[in-house]
Amino acid sequence: MVTAPAPARPPTAVRVTPSAVLLTLAGVLFVVYPVVRPQGDATSAGAAAAFSSPAWVVAHLAAVAGFVLVGLAMRSFGRAAEITWWVGAGLVLPYYGAEVFALHVLGQRMAGEQLMEVAEAVRLGPAAAVVFVAGLVALAVAGVLVAVRKGAAGVPFAIAMVGFLPQFFADPEIRIAHGVLLGIGLVLLARRTLRR
């Protein structure tokens, strides 16, 4: 007895969601951030060149846009993650504004030890430091909430968000690797938001 072959299954259509687009763009921007960012600001000799460079502005604005784009996509990952992300982003973005605009202008007008002292006061003033760290903690919590909700696909994103604060104290290569990990994590999450 000859049986007819089973009918071929039609290909599954994939619909790209707005969240997938936003997360993918954010992933690219979070890779751009450490790759484009001038790394010479750790020394007084390199700080003026780093701060005054147009690449300094581009890199930090890429991170700012990345935080906003992830926030716009967070609805896909639950209310708690969305609210926690926006609280964290709201606390972190003023610090990035100081990095983008204040340090850029200071780098154009100052040099040497005086620049380093003023830059340290901008970055590590008590209010700035507390608000920035609180924001990064909230973003880390949001990352963990996403991983809890999305499982394995959310783990790289959660690891990158938990590691966001420590990477600031690492060498440039580690900071770039962190940006790549975050980018990969966001692309994996973007794939989870595709609709079949």
mmCIF file of C-alpha atoms in Angstrom:
data_model
loop_
_atom_site.group_PDB
_atom_site.id
_atom_site.type_symbol
_atom_site.label_atom_id
_atom_site.label_comp_id
_atom_site.label_asym_id
_atom_site.label_seq_id
_atom_site.Cartn_x
_atom_site.Cartn_y
_atom_site.Cartn_z
ATOM 1 C CA MET A 1 0.000 0.000 0.000
ATOM 2 C CA VAL A 2 1.415 3.344 -1.065
ATOM 3 C CA THR A 3 0.798 6.291 1.197
ATOM 4 C CA ALA A 4 0.800 9.811 -0.023
ATOM 5 C CA PRO A 5 3.622 11.928 1.349
ATOM 6 C CA ALA A 6 2.661 14.235 4.156
ATOM 7 C CA PRO A 7 1.893 17.709 2.904
ATOM 8 C CA ALA A 8 4.791 20.076 3.295
ATOM 9 C CA ARG A 9 4.380 22.540 6.095
ATOM 10 C CA PRO A 10 4.132 26.073 4.838
ATOM 11 C CA PRO A 11 7.062 28.257 5.868
ATOM 12 C CA THR A 12 6.478 30.101 9.081
ATOM 13 C CA ALA A 13 6.101 33.797 8.525
ATOM 14 C CA VAL A 14 7.992 35.999 10.928
ATOM 15 C CA ARG A 15 6.638 39.424 11.715
ATOM 16 C CA VAL A 16 9.157 41.954 12.879
ATOM 17 C CA THR A 17 7.854 43.779 15.924
ATOM 18 C CA PRO A 18 8.659 47.354 16.925
ATOM 19 C CA SER A 19 10.376 45.949 20.026
ATOM 20 C CA ALA A 20 12.679 43.811 17.878
ATOM 21 C CA VAL A 21 13.719 46.849 15.850
ATOM 22 C CA LEU A 22 14.251 49.011 18.953
ATOM 23 C CA LEU A 23 16.294 46.351 20.754
ATOM 24 C CA THR A 24 18.450 45.667 17.704
ATOM 25 C CA LEU A 25 19.182 49.367 17.222
ATOM 26 C CA ALA A 26 19.969 49.699 20.930
ATOM 27 C CA GLY A 27 22.320 46.717 20.681
ATOM 28 C CA VAL A 28 24.223 48.387 17.849
ATOM 29 C CA LEU A 29 24.424 51.677 19.773
ATOM 30 C CA PHE A 30 25.726 49.996 22.927
ATOM 31 C CA VAL A 31 28.534 48.465 20.851
ATOM 32 C CA VAL A 32 29.263 51.833 19.219
ATOM 33 C CA TYR A 33 29.559 53.483 22.645
ATOM 34 C CA PRO A 34 32.802 51.854 23.883
ATOM 35 C CA VAL A 35 34.260 51.309 20.411
ATOM 36 C CA VAL A 36 33.997 54.974 19.366
ATOM 37 C CA ARG A 37 34.649 56.502 22.801
ATOM 38 C CA PRO A 38 38.151 57.996 23.088
ATOM 39 C CA GLN A 39 39.898 56.157 25.908
ATOM 40 C CA GLY A 40 42.609 58.686 26.813
ATOM 41 C CA ASP A 41 40.687 60.391 29.610
ATOM 42 C CA ALA A 42 42.348 58.384 32.389
ATOM 43 C CA THR A 43 45.454 60.595 32.280
ATOM 44 C CA SER A 44 45.809 64.350 32.391
ATOM 45 C CA ALA A 45 47.725 64.260 29.098
ATOM 46 C CA GLY A 46 44.955 62.482 27.248
ATOM 47 C CA ALA A 47 41.882 63.935 28.956
ATOM 48 C CA ALA A 48 41.659 67.180 26.987
ATOM 49 C CA ALA A 49 42.011 65.354 23.666
ATOM 50 C CA ALA A 50 39.465 62.706 24.673
ATOM 51 C CA PHE A 51 36.873 65.100 26.081
ATOM 52 C CA SER A 52 37.137 67.604 23.242
ATOM 53 C CA SER A 53 36.918 64.998 20.489
ATOM 54 C CA PRO A 54 33.688 64.813 18.444
ATOM 55 C CA ALA A 55 33.918 61.048 18.972
ATOM 56 C CA TRP A 56 33.376 61.662 22.708
ATOM 57 C CA VAL A 57 29.997 63.255 21.968
ATOM 58 C CA VAL A 58 28.993 60.611 19.418
ATOM 59 C CA ALA A 59 29.892 57.735 21.747
ATOM 60 C CA HIS A 60 28.019 59.076 24.755
ATOM 61 C CA LEU A 61 24.959 60.067 22.727
ATOM 62 C CA ALA A 62 24.923 56.516 21.335
ATOM 63 C CA ALA A 63 24.648 55.227 24.904
ATOM 64 C CA VAL A 64 21.925 57.770 25.733
ATOM 65 C CA ALA A 65 19.918 56.688 22.681
ATOM 66 C CA GLY A 66 20.501 53.036 23.611
ATOM 67 C CA PHE A 67 19.009 53.523 27.084
ATOM 68 C CA VAL A 68 15.957 55.249 25.619
ATOM 69 C CA LEU A 69 15.417 52.645 22.888
ATOM 70 C CA VAL A 70 15.594 49.776 25.392
ATOM 71 C CA GLY A 71 13.091 51.617 27.571
ATOM 72 C CA LEU A 72 10.687 51.931 24.650
ATOM 73 C CA ALA A 73 10.955 48.168 24.054
ATOM 74 C CA MET A 74 10.625 47.169 27.716
ATOM 75 C CA ARG A 75 6.857 46.784 27.535
ATOM 76 C CA SER A 76 7.541 43.381 25.950
ATOM 77 C CA PHE A 77 9.186 42.192 29.160
ATOM 78 C CA GLY A 78 6.608 43.037 31.787
ATOM 79 C CA ARG A 79 5.482 46.037 33.757
ATOM 80 C CA ALA A 80 7.967 45.613 36.607
ATOM 81 C CA ALA A 81 10.952 45.503 34.223
ATOM 82 C CA GLU A 82 9.621 48.469 32.267
ATOM 83 C CA ILE A 83 9.074 50.684 35.314
ATOM 84 C CA THR A 84 12.405 49.697 36.875
ATOM 85 C CA TRP A 85 14.224 50.405 33.598
ATOM 86 C CA TRP A 86 12.701 53.879 33.248
ATOM 87 C CA VAL A 87 13.542 54.743 36.860
ATOM 88 C CA GLY A 88 17.126 53.628 36.264
ATOM 89 C CA ALA A 89 17.406 55.437 32.943
ATOM 90 C CA GLY A 90 15.953 58.592 34.481
ATOM 91 C CA LEU A 91 18.675 58.533 37.120
ATOM 92 C CA VAL A 92 21.537 57.623 34.752
ATOM 93 C CA LEU A 93 20.836 59.978 31.867
ATOM 94 C CA PRO A 94 21.667 63.246 33.713
ATOM 95 C CA TYR A 95 25.133 61.817 34.394
ATOM 96 C CA TYR A 96 25.546 60.992 30.724
ATOM 97 C CA GLY A 97 24.461 64.537 29.918
ATOM 98 C CA ALA A 98 27.309 65.862 32.045
ATOM 99 C CA GLU A 99 29.735 63.480 30.320
ATOM 100 C CA VAL A 100 28.532 64.457 26.842
ATOM 101 C CA PHE A 101 28.224 68.200 27.207
ATOM 102 C CA ALA A 102 30.075 69.465 30.293
ATOM 103 C CA LEU A 103 33.228 67.390 29.895
ATOM 104 C CA HIS A 104 33.293 68.050 26.156
ATOM 105 C CA VAL A 105 33.333 71.832 26.728
ATOM 106 C CA LEU A 106 35.834 71.518 29.583
ATOM 107 C CA GLY A 107 38.123 69.490 27.335
ATOM 108 C CA GLN A 108 38.071 72.291 24.781
ATOM 109 C CA ARG A 109 38.931 74.991 27.322
ATOM 110 C CA MET A 110 41.129 73.393 29.974
ATOM 111 C CA ALA A 111 44.080 71.033 30.177
ATOM 112 C CA GLY A 112 46.359 69.279 32.626
ATOM 113 C CA GLU A 113 45.730 68.735 36.296
ATOM 114 C CA GLN A 114 43.120 71.471 36.507
ATOM 115 C CA LEU A 115 40.994 69.647 33.924
ATOM 116 C CA MET A 116 41.364 66.362 35.809
ATOM 117 C CA GLU A 117 40.297 67.987 39.077
ATOM 118 C CA VAL A 118 37.207 69.561 37.521
ATOM 119 C CA ALA A 119 36.337 66.356 35.632
ATOM 120 C CA GLU A 120 36.601 64.369 38.851
ATOM 121 C CA ALA A 121 34.340 66.876 40.626
ATOM 122 C CA VAL A 122 31.759 66.559 37.822
ATOM 123 C CA ARG A 123 31.919 62.766 37.795
ATOM 124 C CA LEU A 124 32.346 61.994 41.486
ATOM 125 C CA GLY A 125 30.503 64.785 43.253
ATOM 126 C CA PRO A 126 28.392 63.192 45.989
ATOM 127 C CA ALA A 127 25.008 63.867 44.365
ATOM 128 C CA ALA A 128 26.169 62.828 40.892
ATOM 129 C CA ALA A 129 27.777 59.615 42.123
ATOM 130 C CA VAL A 130 24.819 58.559 44.282
ATOM 131 C CA VAL A 131 22.251 59.241 41.567
ATOM 132 C CA PHE A 132 24.359 57.484 38.916
ATOM 133 C CA VAL A 133 24.979 54.387 41.035
ATOM 134 C CA ALA A 134 21.305 54.212 42.057
ATOM 135 C CA GLY A 135 20.339 54.385 38.386
ATOM 136 C CA LEU A 136 22.765 51.636 37.411
ATOM 137 C CA VAL A 137 21.459 49.428 40.226
ATOM 138 C CA ALA A 138 17.895 49.933 38.969
ATOM 139 C CA LEU A 139 18.984 49.070 35.422
ATOM 140 C CA ALA A 140 20.705 45.930 36.729
ATOM 141 C CA VAL A 141 17.493 44.921 38.523
ATOM 142 C CA ALA A 142 15.537 45.493 35.312
ATOM 143 C CA GLY A 143 18.009 43.266 33.463
ATOM 144 C CA VAL A 144 17.524 40.486 36.004
ATOM 145 C CA LEU A 145 13.724 40.855 35.762
ATOM 146 C CA VAL A 146 13.981 40.435 31.991
ATOM 147 C CA ALA A 147 16.079 37.278 32.409
ATOM 148 C CA VAL A 148 13.584 35.849 34.894
ATOM 149 C CA ARG A 149 10.777 36.461 32.418
ATOM 150 C CA LYS A 150 12.566 35.422 29.201
ATOM 151 C CA GLY A 151 14.855 32.677 30.474
ATOM 152 C CA ALA A 152 18.127 31.863 28.713
ATOM 153 C CA ALA A 153 17.579 34.522 26.034
ATOM 154 C CA GLY A 154 17.679 37.207 28.714
ATOM 155 C CA VAL A 155 20.789 35.999 30.560
ATOM 156 C CA PRO A 156 23.462 37.816 28.469
ATOM 157 C CA PHE A 157 21.480 41.052 28.781
ATOM 158 C CA ALA A 158 21.140 40.587 32.557
ATOM 159 C CA ILE A 159 24.866 39.842 32.958
ATOM 160 C CA ALA A 160 25.758 42.933 30.932
ATOM 161 C CA MET A 161 23.444 45.151 32.962
ATOM 162 C CA VAL A 162 24.742 43.807 36.278
ATOM 163 C CA GLY A 163 28.262 44.430 34.954
ATOM 164 C CA PHE A 164 27.565 47.958 33.730
ATOM 165 C CA LEU A 165 28.973 49.686 36.818
ATOM 166 C CA PRO A 166 32.079 47.488 37.274
ATOM 167 C CA GLN A 167 33.095 47.846 33.615
ATOM 168 C CA PHE A 168 33.746 51.563 34.162
ATOM 169 C CA PHE A 169 36.797 50.571 36.233
ATOM 170 C CA ALA A 170 38.183 48.162 33.623
ATOM 171 C CA ASP A 171 40.622 48.534 30.745
ATOM 172 C CA PRO A 172 39.290 49.661 27.347
ATOM 173 C CA GLU A 173 39.346 46.099 25.981
ATOM 174 C CA ILE A 174 37.044 44.918 28.773
ATOM 175 C CA ARG A 175 34.744 47.882 28.218
ATOM 176 C CA ILE A 176 34.492 47.046 24.526
ATOM 177 C CA ALA A 177 33.832 43.371 25.356
ATOM 178 C CA HIS A 178 31.099 44.518 27.732
ATOM 179 C CA GLY A 179 29.510 46.597 24.964
ATOM 180 C CA VAL A 180 29.604 43.604 22.620
ATOM 181 C CA LEU A 181 28.020 41.366 25.287
ATOM 182 C CA LEU A 182 25.267 43.926 25.820
ATOM 183 C CA GLY A 183 24.737 44.200 22.073
ATOM 184 C CA ILE A 184 24.461 40.417 21.726
ATOM 185 C CA GLY A 185 22.082 40.262 24.678
ATOM 186 C CA LEU A 186 19.810 42.857 23.105
ATOM 187 C CA VAL A 187 19.810 41.088 19.730
ATOM 188 C CA LEU A 188 18.882 37.807 21.451
ATOM 189 C CA LEU A 189 16.013 39.577 23.186
ATOM 190 C CA ALA A 190 14.974 41.130 19.876
ATOM 191 C CA ARG A 191 14.709 37.631 18.397
ATOM 192 C CA ARG A 192 12.434 36.616 21.268
ATOM 193 C CA THR A 193 10.049 39.435 20.419
ATOM 194 C CA LEU A 194 9.606 38.358 16.787
ATOM 195 C CA ARG A 195 6.117 37.013 16.112
ATOM 196 C CA ARG A 196 5.615 33.825 14.143
#
